[in-house]
Short mmCIF file of N, CA and C in Angstrom, two decimals:
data_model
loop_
_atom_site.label_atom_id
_atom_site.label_comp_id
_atom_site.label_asym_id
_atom_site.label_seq_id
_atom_site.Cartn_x
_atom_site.Cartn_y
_atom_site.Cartn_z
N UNK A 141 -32.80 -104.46 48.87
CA UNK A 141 -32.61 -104.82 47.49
C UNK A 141 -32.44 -103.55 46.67
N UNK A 142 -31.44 -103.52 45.96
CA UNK A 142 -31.50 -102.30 44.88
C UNK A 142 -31.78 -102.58 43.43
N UNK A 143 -32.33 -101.74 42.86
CA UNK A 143 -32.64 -101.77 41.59
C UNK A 143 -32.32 -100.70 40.56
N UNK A 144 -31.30 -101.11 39.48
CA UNK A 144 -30.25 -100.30 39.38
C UNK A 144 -31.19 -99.29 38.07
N UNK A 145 -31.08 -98.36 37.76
CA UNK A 145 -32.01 -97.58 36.91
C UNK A 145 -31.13 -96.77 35.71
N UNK A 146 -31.52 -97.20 34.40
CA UNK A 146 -31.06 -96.46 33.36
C UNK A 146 -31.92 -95.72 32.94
N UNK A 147 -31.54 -94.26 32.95
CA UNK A 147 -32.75 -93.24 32.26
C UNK A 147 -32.35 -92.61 31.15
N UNK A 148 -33.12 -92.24 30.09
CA UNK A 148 -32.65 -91.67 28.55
C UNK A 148 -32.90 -90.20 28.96
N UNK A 149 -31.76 -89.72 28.52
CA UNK A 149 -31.31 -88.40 28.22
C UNK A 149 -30.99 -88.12 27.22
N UNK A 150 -31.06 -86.50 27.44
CA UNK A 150 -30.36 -85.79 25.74
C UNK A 150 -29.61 -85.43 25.93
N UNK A 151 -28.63 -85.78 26.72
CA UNK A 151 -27.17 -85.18 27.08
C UNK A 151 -26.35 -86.22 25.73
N UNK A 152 -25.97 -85.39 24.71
CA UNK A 152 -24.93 -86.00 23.67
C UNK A 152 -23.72 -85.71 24.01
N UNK A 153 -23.28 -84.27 24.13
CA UNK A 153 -22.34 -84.05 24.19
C UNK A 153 -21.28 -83.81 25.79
N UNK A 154 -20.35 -84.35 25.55
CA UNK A 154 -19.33 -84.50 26.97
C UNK A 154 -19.00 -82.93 27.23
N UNK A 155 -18.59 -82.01 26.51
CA UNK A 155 -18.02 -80.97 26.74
C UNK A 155 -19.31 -80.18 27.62
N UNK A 156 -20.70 -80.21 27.11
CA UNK A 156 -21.72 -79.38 27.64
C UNK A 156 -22.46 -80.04 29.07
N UNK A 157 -22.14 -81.17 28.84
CA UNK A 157 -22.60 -82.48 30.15
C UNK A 157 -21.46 -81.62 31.32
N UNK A 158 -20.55 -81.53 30.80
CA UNK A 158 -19.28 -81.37 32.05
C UNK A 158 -19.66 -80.01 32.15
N UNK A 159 -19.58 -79.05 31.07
CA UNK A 159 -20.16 -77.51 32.10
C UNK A 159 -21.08 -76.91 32.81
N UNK A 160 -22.20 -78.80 32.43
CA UNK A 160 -23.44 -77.92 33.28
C UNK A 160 -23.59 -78.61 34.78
N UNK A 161 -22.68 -79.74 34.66
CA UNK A 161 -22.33 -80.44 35.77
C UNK A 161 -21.28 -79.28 37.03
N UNK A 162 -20.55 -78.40 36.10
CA UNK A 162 -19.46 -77.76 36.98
C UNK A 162 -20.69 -76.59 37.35
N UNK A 163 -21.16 -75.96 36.27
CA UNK A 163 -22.20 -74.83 37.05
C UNK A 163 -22.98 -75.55 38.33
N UNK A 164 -23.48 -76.28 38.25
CA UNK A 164 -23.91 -77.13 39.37
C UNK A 164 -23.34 -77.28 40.73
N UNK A 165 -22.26 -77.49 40.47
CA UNK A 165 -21.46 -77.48 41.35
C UNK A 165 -21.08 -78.95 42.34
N UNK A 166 -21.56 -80.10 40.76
CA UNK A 166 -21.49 -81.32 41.35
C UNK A 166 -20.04 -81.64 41.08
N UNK A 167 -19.46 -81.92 41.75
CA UNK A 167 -18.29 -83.44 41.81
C UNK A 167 -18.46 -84.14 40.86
N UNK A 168 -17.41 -84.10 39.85
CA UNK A 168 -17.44 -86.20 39.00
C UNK A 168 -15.99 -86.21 38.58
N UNK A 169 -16.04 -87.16 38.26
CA UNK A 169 -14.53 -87.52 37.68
C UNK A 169 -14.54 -88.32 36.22
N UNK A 170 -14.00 -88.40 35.53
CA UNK A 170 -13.80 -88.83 34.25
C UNK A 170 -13.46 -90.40 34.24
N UNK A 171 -14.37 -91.65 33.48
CA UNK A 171 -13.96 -92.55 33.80
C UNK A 171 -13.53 -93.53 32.08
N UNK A 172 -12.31 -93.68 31.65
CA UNK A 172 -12.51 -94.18 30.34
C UNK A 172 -12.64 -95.74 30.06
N UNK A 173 -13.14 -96.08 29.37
CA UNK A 173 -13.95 -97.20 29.01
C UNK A 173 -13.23 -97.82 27.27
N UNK A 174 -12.18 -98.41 27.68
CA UNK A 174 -11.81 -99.06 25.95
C UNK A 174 -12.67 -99.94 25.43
N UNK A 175 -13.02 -99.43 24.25
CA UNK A 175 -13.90 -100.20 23.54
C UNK A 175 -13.64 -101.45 22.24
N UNK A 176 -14.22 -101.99 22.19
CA UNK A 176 -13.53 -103.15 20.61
C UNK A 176 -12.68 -104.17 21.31
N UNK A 177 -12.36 -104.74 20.36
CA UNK A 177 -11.56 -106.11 20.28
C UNK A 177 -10.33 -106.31 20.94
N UNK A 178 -9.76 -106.55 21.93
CA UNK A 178 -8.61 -106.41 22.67
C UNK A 178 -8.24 -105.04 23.40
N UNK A 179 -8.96 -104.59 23.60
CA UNK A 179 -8.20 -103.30 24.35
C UNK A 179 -7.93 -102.13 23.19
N UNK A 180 -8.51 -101.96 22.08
CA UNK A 180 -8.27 -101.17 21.24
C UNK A 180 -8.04 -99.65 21.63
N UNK A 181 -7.28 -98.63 20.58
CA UNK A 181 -6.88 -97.32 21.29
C UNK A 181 -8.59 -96.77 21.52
N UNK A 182 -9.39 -97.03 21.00
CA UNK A 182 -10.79 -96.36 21.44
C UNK A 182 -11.36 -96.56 22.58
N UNK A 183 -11.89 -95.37 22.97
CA UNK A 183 -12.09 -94.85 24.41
C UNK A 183 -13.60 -94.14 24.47
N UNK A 184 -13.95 -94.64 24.95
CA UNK A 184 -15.79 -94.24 25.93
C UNK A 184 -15.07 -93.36 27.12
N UNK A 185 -15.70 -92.23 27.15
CA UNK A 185 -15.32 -91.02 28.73
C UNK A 185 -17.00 -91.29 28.84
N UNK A 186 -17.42 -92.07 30.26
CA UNK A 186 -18.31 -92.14 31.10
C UNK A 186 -17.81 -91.10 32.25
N UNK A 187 -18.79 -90.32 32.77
CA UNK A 187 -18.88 -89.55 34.43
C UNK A 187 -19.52 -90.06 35.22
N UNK A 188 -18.58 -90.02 36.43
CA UNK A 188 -19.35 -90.88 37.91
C UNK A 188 -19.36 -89.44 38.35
N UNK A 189 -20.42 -89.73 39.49
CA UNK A 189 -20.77 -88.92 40.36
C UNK A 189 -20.30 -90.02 41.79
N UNK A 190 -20.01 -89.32 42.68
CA UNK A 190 -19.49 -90.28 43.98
C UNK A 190 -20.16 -89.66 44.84
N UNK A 191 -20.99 -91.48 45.49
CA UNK A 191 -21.69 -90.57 46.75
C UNK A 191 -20.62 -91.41 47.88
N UNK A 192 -21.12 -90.74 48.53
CA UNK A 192 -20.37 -91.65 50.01
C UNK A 192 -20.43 -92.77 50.09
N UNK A 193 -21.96 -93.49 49.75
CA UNK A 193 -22.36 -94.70 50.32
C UNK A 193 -21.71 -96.02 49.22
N UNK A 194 -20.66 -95.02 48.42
CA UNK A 194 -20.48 -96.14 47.27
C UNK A 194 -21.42 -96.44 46.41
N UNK A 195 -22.46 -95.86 45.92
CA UNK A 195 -23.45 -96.12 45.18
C UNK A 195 -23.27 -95.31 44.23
N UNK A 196 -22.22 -95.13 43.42
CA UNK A 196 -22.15 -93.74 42.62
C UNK A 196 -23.18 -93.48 41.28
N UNK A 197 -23.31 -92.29 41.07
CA UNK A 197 -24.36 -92.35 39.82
C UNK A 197 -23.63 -92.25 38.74
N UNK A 198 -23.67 -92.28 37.64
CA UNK A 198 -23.12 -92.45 36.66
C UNK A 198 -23.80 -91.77 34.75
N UNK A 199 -23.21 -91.50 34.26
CA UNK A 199 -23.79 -91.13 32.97
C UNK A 199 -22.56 -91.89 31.74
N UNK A 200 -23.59 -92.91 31.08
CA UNK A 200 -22.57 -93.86 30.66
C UNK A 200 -22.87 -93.77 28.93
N UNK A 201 -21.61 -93.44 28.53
CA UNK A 201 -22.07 -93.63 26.88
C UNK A 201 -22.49 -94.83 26.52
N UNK A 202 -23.37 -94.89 25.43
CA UNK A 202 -24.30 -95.98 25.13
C UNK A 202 -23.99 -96.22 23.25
N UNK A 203 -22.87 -94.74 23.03
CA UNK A 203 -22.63 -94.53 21.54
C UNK A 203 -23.72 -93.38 20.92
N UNK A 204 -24.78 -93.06 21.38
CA UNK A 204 -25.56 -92.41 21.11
C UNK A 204 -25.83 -90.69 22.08
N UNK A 205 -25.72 -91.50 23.21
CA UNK A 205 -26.06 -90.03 23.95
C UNK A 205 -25.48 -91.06 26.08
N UNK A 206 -25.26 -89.89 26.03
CA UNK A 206 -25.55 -90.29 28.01
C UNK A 206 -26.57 -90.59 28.79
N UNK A 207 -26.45 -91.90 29.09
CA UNK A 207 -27.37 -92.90 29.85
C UNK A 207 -27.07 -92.28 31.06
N UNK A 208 -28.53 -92.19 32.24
CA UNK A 208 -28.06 -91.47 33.48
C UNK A 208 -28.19 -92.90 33.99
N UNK A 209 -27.59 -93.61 35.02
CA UNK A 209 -27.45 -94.79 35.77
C UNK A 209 -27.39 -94.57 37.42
N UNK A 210 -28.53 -95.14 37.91
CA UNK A 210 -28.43 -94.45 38.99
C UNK A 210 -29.59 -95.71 39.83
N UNK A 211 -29.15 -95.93 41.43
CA UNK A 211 -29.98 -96.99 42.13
C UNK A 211 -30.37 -95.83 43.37
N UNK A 212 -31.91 -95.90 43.21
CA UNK A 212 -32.41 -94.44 43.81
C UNK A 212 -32.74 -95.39 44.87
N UNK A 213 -32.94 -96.14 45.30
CA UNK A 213 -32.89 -96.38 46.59
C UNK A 213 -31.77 -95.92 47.07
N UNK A 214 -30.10 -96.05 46.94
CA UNK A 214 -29.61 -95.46 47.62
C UNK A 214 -29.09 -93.77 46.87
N UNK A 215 -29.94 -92.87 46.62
CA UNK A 215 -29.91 -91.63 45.90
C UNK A 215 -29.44 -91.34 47.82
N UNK A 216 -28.53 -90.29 47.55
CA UNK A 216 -28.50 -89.12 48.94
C UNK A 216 -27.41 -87.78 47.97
N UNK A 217 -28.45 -87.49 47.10
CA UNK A 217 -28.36 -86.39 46.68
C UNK A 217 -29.32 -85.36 47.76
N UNK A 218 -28.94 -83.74 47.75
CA UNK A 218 -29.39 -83.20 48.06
C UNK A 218 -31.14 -82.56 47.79
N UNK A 219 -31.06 -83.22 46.54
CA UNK A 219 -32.28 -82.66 45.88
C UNK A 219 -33.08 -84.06 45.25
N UNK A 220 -34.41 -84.22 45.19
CA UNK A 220 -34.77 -85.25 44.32
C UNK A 220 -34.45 -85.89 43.04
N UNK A 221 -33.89 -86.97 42.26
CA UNK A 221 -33.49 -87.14 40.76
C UNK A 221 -34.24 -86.59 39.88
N UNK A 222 -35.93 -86.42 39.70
CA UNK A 222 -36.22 -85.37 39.12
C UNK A 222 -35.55 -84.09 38.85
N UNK A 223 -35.39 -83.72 40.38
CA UNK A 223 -35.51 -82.33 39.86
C UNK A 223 -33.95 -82.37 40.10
N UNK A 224 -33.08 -82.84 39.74
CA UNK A 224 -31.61 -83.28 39.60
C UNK A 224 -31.65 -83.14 38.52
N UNK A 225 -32.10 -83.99 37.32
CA UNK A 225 -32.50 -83.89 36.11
C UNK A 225 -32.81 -82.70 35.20
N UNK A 226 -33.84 -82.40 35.66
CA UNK A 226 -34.15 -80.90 35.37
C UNK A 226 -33.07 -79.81 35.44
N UNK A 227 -32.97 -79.80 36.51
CA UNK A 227 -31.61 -78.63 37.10
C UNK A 227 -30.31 -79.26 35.82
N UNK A 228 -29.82 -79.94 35.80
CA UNK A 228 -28.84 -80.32 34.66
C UNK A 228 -29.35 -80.12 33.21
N UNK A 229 -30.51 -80.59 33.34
CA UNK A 229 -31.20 -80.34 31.84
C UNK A 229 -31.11 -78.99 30.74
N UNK A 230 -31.41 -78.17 32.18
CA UNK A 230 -31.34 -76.40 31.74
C UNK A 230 -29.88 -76.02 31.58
N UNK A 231 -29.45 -76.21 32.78
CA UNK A 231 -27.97 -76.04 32.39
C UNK A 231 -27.35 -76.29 31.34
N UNK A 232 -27.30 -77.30 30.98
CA UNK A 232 -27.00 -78.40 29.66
C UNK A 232 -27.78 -77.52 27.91
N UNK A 233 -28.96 -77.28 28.16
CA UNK A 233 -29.54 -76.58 27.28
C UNK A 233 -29.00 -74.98 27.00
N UNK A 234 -28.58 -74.38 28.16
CA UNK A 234 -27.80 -73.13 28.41
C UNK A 234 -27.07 -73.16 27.36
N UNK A 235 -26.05 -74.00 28.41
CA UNK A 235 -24.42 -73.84 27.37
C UNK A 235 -24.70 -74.24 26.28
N UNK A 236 -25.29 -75.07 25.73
CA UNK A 236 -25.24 -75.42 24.05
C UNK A 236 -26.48 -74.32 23.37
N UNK A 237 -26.74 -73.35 23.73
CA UNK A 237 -27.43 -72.46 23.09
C UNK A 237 -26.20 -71.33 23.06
N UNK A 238 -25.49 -71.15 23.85
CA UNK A 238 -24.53 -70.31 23.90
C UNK A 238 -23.61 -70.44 23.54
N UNK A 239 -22.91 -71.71 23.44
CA UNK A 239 -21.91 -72.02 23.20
C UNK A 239 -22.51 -72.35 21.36
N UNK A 240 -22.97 -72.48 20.78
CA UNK A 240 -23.88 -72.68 19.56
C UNK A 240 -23.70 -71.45 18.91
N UNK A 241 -24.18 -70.40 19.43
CA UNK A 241 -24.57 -69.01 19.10
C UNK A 241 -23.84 -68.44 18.97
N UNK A 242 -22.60 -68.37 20.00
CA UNK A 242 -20.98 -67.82 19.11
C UNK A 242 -20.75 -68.23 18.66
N UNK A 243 -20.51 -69.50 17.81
CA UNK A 243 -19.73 -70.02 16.78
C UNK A 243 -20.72 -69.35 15.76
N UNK A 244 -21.37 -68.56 15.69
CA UNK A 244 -21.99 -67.53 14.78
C UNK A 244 -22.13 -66.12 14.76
N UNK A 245 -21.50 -66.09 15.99
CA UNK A 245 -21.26 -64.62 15.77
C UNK A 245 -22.42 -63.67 16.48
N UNK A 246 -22.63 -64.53 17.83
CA UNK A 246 -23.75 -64.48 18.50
C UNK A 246 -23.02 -64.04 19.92
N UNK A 247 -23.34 -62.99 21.05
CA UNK A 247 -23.06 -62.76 22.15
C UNK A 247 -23.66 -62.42 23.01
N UNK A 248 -23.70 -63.21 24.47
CA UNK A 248 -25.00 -63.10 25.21
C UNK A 248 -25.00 -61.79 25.94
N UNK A 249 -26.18 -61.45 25.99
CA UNK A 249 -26.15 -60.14 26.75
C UNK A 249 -26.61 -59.82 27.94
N UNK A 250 -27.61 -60.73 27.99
CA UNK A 250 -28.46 -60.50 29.03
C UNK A 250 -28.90 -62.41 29.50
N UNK A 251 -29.08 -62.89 31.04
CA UNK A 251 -30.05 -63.51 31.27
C UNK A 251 -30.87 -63.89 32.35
N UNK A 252 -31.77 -64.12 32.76
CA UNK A 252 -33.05 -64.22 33.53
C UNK A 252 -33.44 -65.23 33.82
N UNK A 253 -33.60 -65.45 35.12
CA UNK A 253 -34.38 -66.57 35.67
C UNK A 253 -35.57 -66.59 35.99
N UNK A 254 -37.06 -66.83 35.79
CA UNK A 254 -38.04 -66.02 35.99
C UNK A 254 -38.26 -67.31 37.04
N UNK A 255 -39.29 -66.70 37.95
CA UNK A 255 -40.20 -67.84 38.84
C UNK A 255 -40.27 -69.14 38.72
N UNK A 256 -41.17 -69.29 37.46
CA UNK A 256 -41.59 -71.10 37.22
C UNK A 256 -39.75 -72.05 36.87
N UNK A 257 -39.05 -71.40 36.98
CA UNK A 257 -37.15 -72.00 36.74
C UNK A 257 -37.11 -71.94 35.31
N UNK A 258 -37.75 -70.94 34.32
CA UNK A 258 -37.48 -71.42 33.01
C UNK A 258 -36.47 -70.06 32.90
N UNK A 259 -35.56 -69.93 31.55
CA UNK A 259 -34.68 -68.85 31.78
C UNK A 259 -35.00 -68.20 30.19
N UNK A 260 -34.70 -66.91 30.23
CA UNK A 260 -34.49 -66.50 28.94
C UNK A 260 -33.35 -66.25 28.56
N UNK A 261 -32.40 -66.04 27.79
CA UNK A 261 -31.31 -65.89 27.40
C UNK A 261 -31.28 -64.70 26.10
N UNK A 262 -30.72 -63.88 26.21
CA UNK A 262 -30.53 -62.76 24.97
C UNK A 262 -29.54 -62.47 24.20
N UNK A 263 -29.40 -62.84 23.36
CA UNK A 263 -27.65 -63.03 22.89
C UNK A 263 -28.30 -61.78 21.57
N UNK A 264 -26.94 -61.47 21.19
CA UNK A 264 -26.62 -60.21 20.13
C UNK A 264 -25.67 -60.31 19.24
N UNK A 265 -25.80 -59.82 17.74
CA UNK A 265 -24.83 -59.98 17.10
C UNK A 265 -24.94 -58.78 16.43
N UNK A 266 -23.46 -57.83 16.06
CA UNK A 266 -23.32 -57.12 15.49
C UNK A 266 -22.86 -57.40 14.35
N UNK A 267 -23.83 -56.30 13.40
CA UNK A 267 -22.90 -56.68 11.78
C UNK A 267 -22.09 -55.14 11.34
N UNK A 268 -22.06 -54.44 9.72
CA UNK A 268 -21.32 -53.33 9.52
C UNK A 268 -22.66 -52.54 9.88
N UNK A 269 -23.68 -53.35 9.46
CA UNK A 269 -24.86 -52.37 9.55
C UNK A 269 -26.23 -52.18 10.58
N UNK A 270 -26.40 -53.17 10.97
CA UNK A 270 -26.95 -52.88 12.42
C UNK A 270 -27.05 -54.23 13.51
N UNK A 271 -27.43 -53.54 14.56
CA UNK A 271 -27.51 -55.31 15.18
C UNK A 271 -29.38 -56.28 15.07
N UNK A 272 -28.59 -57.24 15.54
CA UNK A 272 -29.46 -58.66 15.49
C UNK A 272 -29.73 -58.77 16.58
N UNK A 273 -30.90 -58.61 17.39
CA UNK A 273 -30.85 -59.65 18.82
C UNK A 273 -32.00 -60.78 18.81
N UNK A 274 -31.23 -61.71 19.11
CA UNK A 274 -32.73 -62.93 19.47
C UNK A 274 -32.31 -63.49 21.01
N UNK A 275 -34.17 -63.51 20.97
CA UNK A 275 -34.62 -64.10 22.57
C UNK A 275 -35.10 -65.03 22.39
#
């Protein structure tokens, strides 16, 4: 028997979902979803993940943020969905700190992975008169 599982995430955005999915180095494909009254031009981009067994996982817009969808009985990911989760989580948190931080005039300089998997990140900004760095 499977039991199909929706989990809440803070994955909002598609552009940072997909780069932390590619750092990862997972597989997905883009799946669009017309929304409204007859087939209207509006479009939902959901990501599958494809496993072999046909059980694919999925992150499905809900209008709000990306629903992770997933029947862990048949999970044959390499790693546990926890820590699947996690591992995307950071990633995901990465790029939108970085990708955030230049649109201000922010450039990373440095970053670190310490032991417990948490990372620091050091970005820099120069002005006429001296620099800025935050950690």
């Amino acid at each position: 028997m499977s039991h199909f599982t929706n989990l809440k995430t803070s994955f909002k955005n598609l552009f940072h979902l997909e780069n932390a999915l590619n750092k990862l180095e997972i597989p997905y494909k883009r799946e669009k979803k017309a929304i409204g009254a007859n087939n209207s031009k509006h479009h939902n981009v959901n990501l599958v993940i494809p496993q072999s067994n046909n059980y694919d996982i999925t992150f499905n817009w809900n209008g709000e943020e990306y629903e992770l969808v997933l029947d862990a009985s048949f999970w044959i990911q390499p790693y546990p969905v926890e820590s699947f989760i996690n591992k995307l989580s950071q990633h995901y948190a990465n790029d939108v700190i970085i990708t955030e931080s230049q649109k201000i005039g922010f450039q990373p300089v440095k970053s670190k992975q310490h032991v417990d998997g948490s990372n620091t990140i050091t970005l820099q900004r120069w002005n006429l008169k001296n620099s800025v760095s935050v950690i």
